[in-house]
Short mmCIF file of C-alpha atoms and ligand atoms in Angstrom, two decimals:
data_model
loop_
_atom_site.label_atom_id
_atom_site.label_comp_id
_atom_site.label_asym_id
_atom_site.label_seq_id
_atom_site.Cartn_x
_atom_site.Cartn_y
_atom_site.Cartn_z
CA MET A 19 99.27 107.32 121.12
CA SER A 20 100.64 103.99 122.23
CA ASP A 21 103.94 103.99 124.15
CA SER A 22 105.44 101.63 121.61
CA ILE A 23 105.18 104.15 118.76
CA ALA A 24 108.36 106.22 118.36
CA LEU A 25 107.05 108.53 115.68
CA MET A 26 103.83 109.12 113.84
CA THR A 27 102.58 111.47 111.16
CA GLU A 28 99.00 111.79 110.01
CA GLY A 29 97.78 113.68 106.97
CA LEU A 30 100.98 115.70 106.58
CA HIS A 31 100.69 118.34 103.84
CA LYS A 32 103.40 120.76 102.84
CA SER A 33 103.80 123.10 99.87
CA TYR A 34 106.68 125.38 99.02
CA GLY A 35 104.84 128.12 97.16
CA ARG A 36 103.33 126.32 94.18
CA VAL A 37 105.40 123.16 94.65
CA VAL A 38 103.43 120.54 96.56
CA ALA A 39 105.98 118.44 98.47
CA LEU A 40 103.73 116.36 100.76
CA ARG A 41 100.14 115.32 99.94
CA GLY A 42 98.94 113.65 103.14
CA VAL A 43 101.80 111.56 104.55
CA ASP A 44 100.82 108.94 107.17
CA LEU A 45 103.63 107.11 108.95
CA GLU A 46 103.93 104.98 112.06
CA VAL A 47 107.30 103.80 113.35
CA ARG A 48 107.57 101.51 116.35
CA GLN A 49 110.09 102.02 119.11
CA GLY A 50 113.30 100.04 118.66
CA GLU A 51 112.90 99.27 114.95
CA ILE A 52 114.88 100.27 111.89
CA PHE A 53 112.47 101.88 109.47
CA GLY A 54 113.42 102.70 105.88
CA PHE A 55 111.88 105.65 104.05
CA LEU A 56 112.36 104.87 100.39
CA GLY A 57 111.68 107.23 97.52
CA PRO A 58 113.21 108.76 94.40
CA ASN A 59 114.66 112.27 94.27
CA GLY A 60 112.13 114.94 95.13
CA ALA A 61 109.60 112.50 96.60
CA GLY A 62 109.34 114.36 99.93
CA LYS A 63 111.70 112.44 102.24
CA THR A 64 113.73 115.42 103.44
CA THR A 65 110.62 117.55 103.88
CA THR A 66 109.04 114.88 106.10
CA ILE A 67 112.16 114.52 108.25
CA ARG A 68 112.43 118.30 108.68
CA CYS A 69 108.79 118.45 109.80
CA LEU A 70 109.52 115.79 112.43
CA LEU A 71 112.14 118.09 113.97
CA ASP A 72 110.07 121.27 113.46
CA LEU A 73 112.81 122.67 111.23
CA ILE A 74 109.96 123.45 108.85
CA ARG A 75 106.25 123.59 109.57
CA PRO A 76 103.75 121.49 107.61
CA ASP A 77 100.66 123.26 106.28
CA SER A 78 98.47 120.69 108.02
CA GLY A 79 98.66 117.29 109.69
CA THR A 80 99.56 115.77 113.03
CA LEU A 81 103.02 114.81 114.26
CA ARG A 82 104.20 112.90 117.33
CA VAL A 83 107.83 112.15 118.06
CA LEU A 84 108.76 110.17 121.20
CA GLY A 85 105.38 111.10 122.63
CA MET A 86 105.92 114.82 122.01
CA ASP A 87 104.44 117.29 119.55
CA PRO A 88 107.50 118.75 117.78
CA GLN A 89 105.72 122.06 117.22
CA ALA A 90 104.93 122.42 120.93
CA ASP A 91 108.27 121.11 122.19
CA PRO A 92 110.95 121.21 119.48
CA VAL A 93 113.75 121.43 122.05
CA GLY A 94 112.46 118.32 123.83
CA VAL A 95 112.33 116.39 120.55
CA ARG A 96 115.77 117.51 119.37
CA ALA A 97 117.37 116.70 122.76
CA ARG A 98 116.40 113.04 122.35
CA THR A 99 117.15 112.78 118.62
CA GLY A 100 120.32 112.25 116.61
CA TYR A 101 119.83 113.96 113.25
CA LEU A 102 121.84 113.56 110.07
CA PRO A 103 120.73 116.18 107.51
CA GLY A 104 121.01 115.51 103.80
CA GLU A 105 123.50 118.33 103.52
CA LEU A 106 125.55 119.15 106.57
CA ASN A 107 127.18 122.57 106.66
CA LEU A 108 130.52 122.41 108.45
CA ASP A 109 132.84 125.31 109.29
CA ALA A 110 135.71 124.90 106.81
CA ASN A 111 138.16 126.64 109.17
CA LEU A 112 137.86 124.01 111.90
CA ARG A 113 139.30 120.54 112.29
CA VAL A 114 136.96 117.54 112.52
CA ARG A 115 137.58 117.28 116.29
CA GLU A 116 136.64 120.96 116.79
CA VAL A 117 133.48 120.61 114.73
CA LEU A 118 132.39 117.57 116.72
CA ARG A 119 133.25 119.35 120.01
CA TYR A 120 131.02 122.20 118.90
CA PHE A 121 128.13 119.81 118.15
CA SER A 122 128.66 118.04 121.48
CA GLN A 123 128.64 121.35 123.40
CA LEU A 124 125.29 122.16 121.82
CA ARG A 125 124.06 118.95 123.42
CA GLY A 126 125.12 120.08 126.90
CA ALA A 127 126.67 118.19 129.79
CA LYS A 128 124.92 114.90 129.05
CA MET A 129 127.05 114.17 125.96
CA ASP A 130 129.65 111.46 126.55
CA TRP A 131 132.69 112.51 124.45
CA SER A 132 134.36 109.11 124.83
CA GLN A 133 132.01 107.85 122.08
CA VAL A 134 133.53 110.16 119.52
CA PRO A 135 137.03 108.69 118.99
CA ARG A 136 135.51 105.20 118.96
CA LEU A 137 132.95 106.09 116.29
CA ALA A 138 135.53 108.01 114.23
CA GLN A 139 137.94 105.09 114.33
CA ARG A 140 135.30 102.67 113.11
CA LEU A 141 134.66 104.95 110.16
CA ASP A 142 138.35 105.52 109.54
CA LEU A 143 137.85 109.26 110.10
CA ASP A 144 140.85 111.31 111.24
CA LEU A 145 139.75 113.83 113.90
CA GLU A 146 142.71 116.12 113.17
CA THR A 147 141.89 116.70 109.48
CA PRO A 148 140.83 120.27 108.64
CA VAL A 149 137.24 120.31 107.37
CA LYS A 150 138.33 122.12 104.20
CA ASN A 151 140.44 119.08 103.26
CA LEU A 152 137.63 116.54 103.66
CA SER A 153 136.32 114.58 100.70
CA LYS A 154 132.54 114.27 100.25
CA GLY A 155 132.57 110.80 101.81
CA ASN A 156 134.62 111.96 104.80
CA LYS A 157 132.24 114.87 105.37
CA GLN A 158 129.43 112.35 105.41
CA LYS A 159 131.31 110.39 108.09
CA VAL A 160 131.46 113.53 110.28
CA GLY A 161 127.69 113.77 109.89
CA VAL A 162 127.23 110.12 110.87
CA VAL A 163 129.45 110.53 113.96
CA GLN A 164 127.61 113.65 115.15
CA ALA A 165 124.26 111.87 114.71
CA LEU A 166 125.35 108.75 116.61
CA MET A 167 127.53 110.32 119.33
CA PRO A 168 124.75 111.42 121.71
CA GLN A 169 123.39 107.84 121.80
CA ALA A 170 119.94 109.33 121.32
CA ASP A 171 116.63 107.48 121.64
CA LEU A 172 115.76 108.28 118.03
CA LEU A 173 117.96 108.59 114.93
CA LEU A 174 116.55 110.58 112.01
CA LEU A 175 118.96 110.05 109.15
CA ASP A 176 118.60 111.60 105.71
CA GLU A 177 120.45 109.27 103.29
CA PRO A 178 123.05 108.15 105.86
CA THR A 179 125.30 106.27 103.44
CA SER A 180 125.29 108.85 100.66
CA GLY A 181 128.80 109.29 99.21
CA LEU A 182 130.32 106.38 101.16
CA ASP A 183 132.10 103.47 99.50
CA PRO A 184 130.52 100.01 99.83
CA LEU A 185 132.72 98.92 102.77
CA MET A 186 131.90 102.07 104.70
CA GLN A 187 128.22 101.65 103.87
CA GLN A 188 128.39 98.21 105.49
CA GLN A 189 130.10 99.71 108.52
CA VAL A 190 127.37 102.34 108.90
CA HIS A 191 124.74 99.61 108.58
CA ARG A 192 126.46 97.69 111.40
CA MET A 193 126.57 100.79 113.59
CA LEU A 194 122.87 101.45 113.02
CA ARG A 195 121.99 97.85 113.87
CA GLU A 196 124.00 98.21 117.09
CA ALA A 197 122.22 101.47 117.96
CA CYS A 198 118.95 99.65 117.42
CA ALA A 199 120.07 96.69 119.57
CA GLY A 200 120.88 99.25 122.27
CA GLY A 201 117.25 100.42 122.22
CA ALA A 202 117.30 103.29 119.71
CA THR A 203 114.74 103.72 116.96
CA VAL A 204 116.26 104.36 113.53
CA PHE A 205 114.35 106.15 110.78
CA PHE A 206 116.42 106.60 107.62
CA SER A 207 115.71 107.77 104.10
CA SER A 208 117.21 106.22 101.01
CA HIS A 209 116.63 105.94 97.28
CA ILE A 210 118.44 102.61 97.07
CA ILE A 211 116.18 99.54 97.23
CA SER A 212 118.97 97.11 98.17
CA GLU A 213 120.04 99.26 101.12
CA VAL A 214 116.55 99.43 102.57
CA GLU A 215 116.11 95.72 101.97
CA ALA A 216 119.34 94.95 103.84
CA LEU A 217 118.76 97.21 106.81
CA ALA A 218 115.12 97.96 107.51
CA GLU A 219 112.49 95.95 109.34
CA HIS A 220 109.74 97.99 107.76
CA VAL A 221 109.71 100.30 104.79
CA ALA A 222 107.43 103.08 103.64
CA ILE A 223 107.69 104.01 99.99
CA ILE A 224 107.04 107.64 99.15
CA ARG A 225 106.50 108.94 95.67
CA ASP A 226 105.40 112.41 94.68
CA GLY A 227 104.49 113.36 98.26
CA ARG A 228 102.36 110.28 98.94
CA ILE A 229 103.05 107.02 100.73
CA VAL A 230 102.39 104.42 98.05
CA GLU A 231 103.19 101.39 100.15
CA VAL A 232 104.19 100.30 103.66
CA ALA A 233 105.72 96.86 103.63
CA GLU A 234 108.27 94.47 105.01
CA PRO A 235 111.46 94.70 102.99
CA GLY A 236 111.13 91.12 101.75
CA ARG A 237 108.45 92.44 99.42
CA LEU A 238 110.97 94.74 97.79
CA VAL A 239 112.62 91.77 96.09
CA ALA A 240 109.59 91.49 93.84
CA MET A 241 110.06 95.15 92.92
CA THR A 242 113.70 94.76 92.06
CA LEU A 243 114.38 95.39 88.43
CA ARG A 244 117.78 94.56 87.01
CA ARG A 245 119.34 94.77 83.61
CA LEU A 246 121.91 92.11 82.82
CA HIS A 247 124.43 92.47 80.02
CA ILE A 248 125.52 88.98 79.00
CA ARG A 249 128.48 88.33 76.73
CA PHE A 250 128.93 84.89 75.20
CA GLN A 251 132.04 83.03 74.06
CA GLN A 252 130.37 82.09 70.78
CA PRO A 253 127.18 83.04 68.91
CA VAL A 254 124.05 81.67 70.62
CA ASP A 255 120.28 81.66 70.12
CA VAL A 256 119.00 83.74 73.06
CA ALA A 257 115.29 83.11 72.37
CA PRO A 258 114.96 80.57 75.26
CA LEU A 259 116.09 83.24 77.74
CA ALA A 260 113.20 85.51 76.75
CA ARG A 261 110.72 82.72 77.59
CA ILE A 262 111.76 82.66 81.27
CA GLU A 263 109.14 84.22 83.55
CA GLY A 264 110.05 87.78 84.50
CA VAL A 265 112.77 88.03 81.83
CA SER A 266 112.52 90.21 78.73
CA LEU A 267 115.04 91.05 76.04
CA VAL A 268 115.99 94.72 75.96
CA GLY A 269 116.52 95.61 72.31
CA ALA A 270 117.73 92.96 69.90
CA ALA A 271 120.74 90.79 70.58
CA ASP A 272 123.70 91.88 68.48
CA ARG A 273 123.82 90.51 64.93
CA ASN A 274 126.19 87.63 65.58
CA GLY A 275 124.51 86.57 68.88
CA MET A 276 127.56 87.29 71.04
CA HIS A 277 125.89 89.77 73.39
CA VAL A 278 122.43 90.35 74.82
CA THR A 279 120.83 92.68 77.38
CA VAL A 280 117.91 91.32 79.37
CA GLN A 281 115.67 92.90 81.97
CA VAL A 282 114.70 90.81 85.00
CA GLU A 283 111.82 91.52 87.35
CA GLY A 284 112.23 90.01 90.82
CA GLU A 285 114.60 87.13 91.54
CA VAL A 286 117.29 86.21 89.03
CA ASP A 287 117.47 82.55 90.06
CA ARG A 288 115.68 81.09 87.01
CA LEU A 289 117.77 83.11 84.58
CA ILE A 290 121.05 82.16 86.26
CA LYS A 291 120.11 78.46 86.14
CA ALA A 292 119.18 78.74 82.46
CA LEU A 293 122.45 80.49 81.70
CA ALA A 294 124.39 77.49 82.98
CA ALA A 295 123.64 75.90 79.59
CA PHE A 296 125.20 78.83 77.71
CA PRO A 297 128.88 79.60 77.05
CA VAL A 298 128.94 82.83 79.14
CA ARG A 299 132.09 84.96 78.96
CA ASP A 300 130.95 87.87 81.14
CA LEU A 301 127.94 89.08 83.07
CA GLU A 302 127.30 92.63 84.20
CA THR A 303 124.38 93.80 86.34
CA GLU A 304 122.88 97.25 86.22
CA HIS A 305 120.29 98.63 88.66
CA PRO A 306 117.96 101.16 87.07
CA SER A 307 117.02 104.24 89.11
CA LEU A 308 114.23 103.92 91.63
CA GLU A 309 111.99 106.07 89.45
CA GLU A 310 112.50 103.68 86.51
CA VAL A 311 111.66 100.77 88.80
CA PHE A 312 108.49 102.52 89.95
CA LEU A 313 107.43 103.22 86.38
CA ALA A 314 107.90 99.59 85.36
CA TYR A 315 106.32 98.29 88.54
CA TYR A 316 103.23 100.47 88.68
CA GLN A 317 102.61 100.57 84.92
CA THR A 318 102.32 96.80 84.80
CA GLY A 319 99.78 96.97 87.66
CA LYS A 320 101.74 94.60 89.84
CA ALA A 321 102.01 96.77 92.96
CA ALA A 322 102.16 94.47 95.96
CA GLY A 323 99.26 96.35 97.51
CA GLN A 324 97.14 95.55 94.46
CA GLU A 325 97.97 91.84 94.51
CA ASP A 326 96.39 91.52 97.92
CA HIS A 327 92.99 92.87 96.99
P1 ATP B 2 116.06 113.93 97.45
O1 ATP B 2 116.16 112.44 97.48
O2 ATP B 2 116.40 114.50 96.11
O3 ATP B 2 116.72 114.62 98.60
P2 ATP B 2 113.47 114.18 98.78
O4 ATP B 2 112.64 112.95 98.66
O5 ATP B 2 114.19 114.39 100.06
O6 ATP B 2 114.47 114.27 97.55
P3 ATP B 2 112.36 116.83 99.20
O7 ATP B 2 113.70 117.46 99.32
O8 ATP B 2 111.54 116.69 100.43
O9 ATP B 2 112.47 115.39 98.49
O10 ATP B 2 111.55 117.66 98.10
C1 ATP B 2 110.18 117.43 97.82
C2 ATP B 2 109.73 118.45 96.77
O11 ATP B 2 109.76 119.76 97.34
C3 ATP B 2 110.63 118.53 95.54
O12 ATP B 2 109.81 118.80 94.44
C4 ATP B 2 111.53 119.70 95.84
O13 ATP B 2 111.98 120.30 94.65
C5 ATP B 2 110.62 120.61 96.61
N1 ATP B 2 111.35 121.44 97.59
C6 ATP B 2 112.08 121.00 98.64
N2 ATP B 2 112.57 122.04 99.36
C7 ATP B 2 112.14 123.17 98.74
C8 ATP B 2 112.28 124.58 98.99
N3 ATP B 2 112.99 125.00 100.03
N4 ATP B 2 111.69 125.42 98.12
C9 ATP B 2 110.97 125.00 97.08
N5 ATP B 2 110.78 123.70 96.79
C10 ATP B 2 111.35 122.79 97.60
#
């Protein structure tokens, strides 16, 4: 394996009884990059990440993490990795500071505690709060701090911004970019296209236990599917909107032509320019779930991988 590869999986298979979670997952993540692992619920993201840390064993396949085989040297892999699980169990009887002390002691003498107050402050997390009083978002912040505090070579993050408000999501994105600028490799899972687009240098898309695409995030724009609810100041004929490439009317416009819902594939630029000629009162955007996007995208046979062949 080349020195510049931080992690690699080849032909990873995993079943839980009769449930097949992974059907041959191949991944390659370069050192020092931010890599997004995008997929809808149940696609196999968490299972893959757990295999990388040898928290569960795949049925077959090869794994390399920072040059090590996690099954042969799980302690070596975990010592150099910051891990944010999808669901972090915290002792409700402790305060945030005590929980983080506990995690840092597990890391041994090498952990630099001075990172902790700095990270907590950036996330607006009070170290003296009892864990039992934490909201879901604040629990997530504890998870982010414990993953970042060892300044590890590799960050394996299972939905790092889950439950955080948009400003805090941005803050976490900044912190991950900084970790990456400091030399760390970041591998994070998400089911939100826009997040992966904003943060990752490369993205692997997993669906139903298979990698369906590895791409640069710029290609995700073409996959973006939005629904726009447009309200007009007076009745209009919306037929011209439906003739714009990539735009389709969803259901009929209401009877007096005051409101229409359209679906847009890819960039919205053409629609927005066309709307300048209409008396628009209000515009609302809705992002369908990733699974809905996949259905629309793959059913129309426009997968980016297919365009190239
Ligand atoms: P999410 O975004 O919902 O966390 P995911 O992409 O992380 O989903 P996994 O949690 O890896 O997906 O799950 C993959 C498949 O394996 C799903 O069908 C899930 O129901 C199943 N699965 C995961 N863990 C177990 C388990 N411990 N026992 C049985 N089935 C499991």
